[in-house]
Amino acid sequence: MPRPPIDPTSLPGRPCSIASALEIVGDRWSLLAIREVMFGNHRFGEIARNTGAPRDRLSARLKGLVQAGVLERRPSEHDPRYEGYHLTEAGRDLAPVLRTLLAWGDRWAVTSPPMRMLHHDHPLAPATICTTCGELADPADLTRETRIPHWTDAGHEPPAA
Amino acid sequence: MPRPPIDPTSLPGRPCSIASALEIVGDRWSLLAIREVMFGNHRFGEIARNTGAPRDRLSARLKGLVQAGVLERRPSEHDPRYEGYHLTEAGRDLAPVLRTLLAWGDRWAVTSPPMRMLHHDHPLAPATICTTCGELADPADLTRETRIPHWTDAGHEPPAA
DNA sequence: GCTGACGGTTTGCTTATCAAACCACGACCG
DNA sequence: CGGTCGTGGTTTGATAAGCAAACCGTCAGC
């Protein structure tokens, strides 16, 4: 990973991997660019057209994502004279994020789902399980444990005098 | 839902629920604000402190999220003189998005996870299954089906003349 | 060496973002 | 009743980012 990992305490607000993750992919175009690469579109022009992003913004974001180790440039097998954008392992690992966003958008953001995910040959109905116990991850069974001193769910609490 | 759902074809680029979802929660502060509300922080000041967002931005985003039907204002039970921000069902349904982002950030974005999700009393190891067949959703078994004419994985293809 | 496609970069303008100051309201204090 | 504190924002003025469109360099084909 070219980009060093972020120290979560260096960001403003609560130290949290969500904030750190958003530091990398949390802007207007990054996730859409990653979606396109995941769909098999590896070239600048394709990504620009299919996301609708301005070319200069896209150029900057792709640079950032390469820097962050989410994308890498690599000559395409079929056409070795072009260096396309490809997913690294970190990039491929964003698939669940895009899937949950897609599922949420399908349910809450759009008039009618413009795309469907198929698992084998039936529509995917995704749910999260906990692989250590195999059970469905019911929000009611989840708790958080903050590992940074003086931080709780409620916020930052400096040591009482 | 106060806000009408988005027609995905009205957005630039590929019609896709991911883009529509990002239209609602895809900016720098929304998801962090939602995280705070999910953590039980319902007041403007708490959210501002714990996210690090500038107050004017936060004010604008919270308005937008209320408009979008992700948050709602409701007097707190304990202290009925304050109208706090609370999650709607759409907001609660963003939990999986935050969980996947957290998991990705833990793995790829930070030096060391500042927070841990506990399922019952063991660390949560999330994975996606398909509830229709019960199997783990292996990316290799997933395909996409676009339901908008002239759009494929590769992009927009106007009807051949 | 001309033309066109590709992959960006530069330009000039518009818009968003930010930190800090400001304001309104209610509670509480005397 | 005036003063001041906590809360929840809004306003302000400077800075940075975003955008569409034009431009540039490279390579391929002719």
Short mmCIF file of C-alpha atoms (C1' of nucleotides) in Angstrom, two decimals, chain A residues 27-29 52-57 81, chain D residues 17-23 27-29:
data_model
loop_
_atom_site.label_atom_id
_atom_site.label_comp_id
_atom_site.label_asym_id
_atom_site.label_seq_id
_atom_site.Cartn_x
_atom_site.Cartn_y
_atom_site.Cartn_z
CA ASP A 27 -15.95 12.09 -1.77
CA ARG A 28 -18.42 12.64 -4.54
CA TRP A 29 -16.78 10.51 -7.25
CA GLY A 52 -20.46 11.71 -15.21
CA ALA A 53 -17.53 13.12 -13.27
CA PRO A 54 -15.63 16.11 -14.67
CA ARG A 55 -12.36 14.96 -16.19
CA ASP A 56 -10.10 16.97 -13.95
CA ARG A 57 -11.87 15.80 -10.79
CA ARG A 81 -0.46 -0.43 -25.09
"C1'" DA D 17 -12.71 22.93 -4.38
"C1'" DG D 18 -15.70 22.00 -8.29
"C1'" DC D 19 -17.06 22.52 -12.89
"C1'" DA D 20 -17.36 22.80 -18.30
"C1'" DA D 21 -14.83 23.72 -21.96
"C1'" DA D 22 -10.68 24.44 -24.34
"C1'" DC D 23 -6.20 22.95 -24.88
"C1'" DC D 27 0.37 7.39 -30.63
"C1'" DA D 28 -2.00 4.95 -34.80
"C1'" DG D 29 -3.62 4.81 -39.21
#
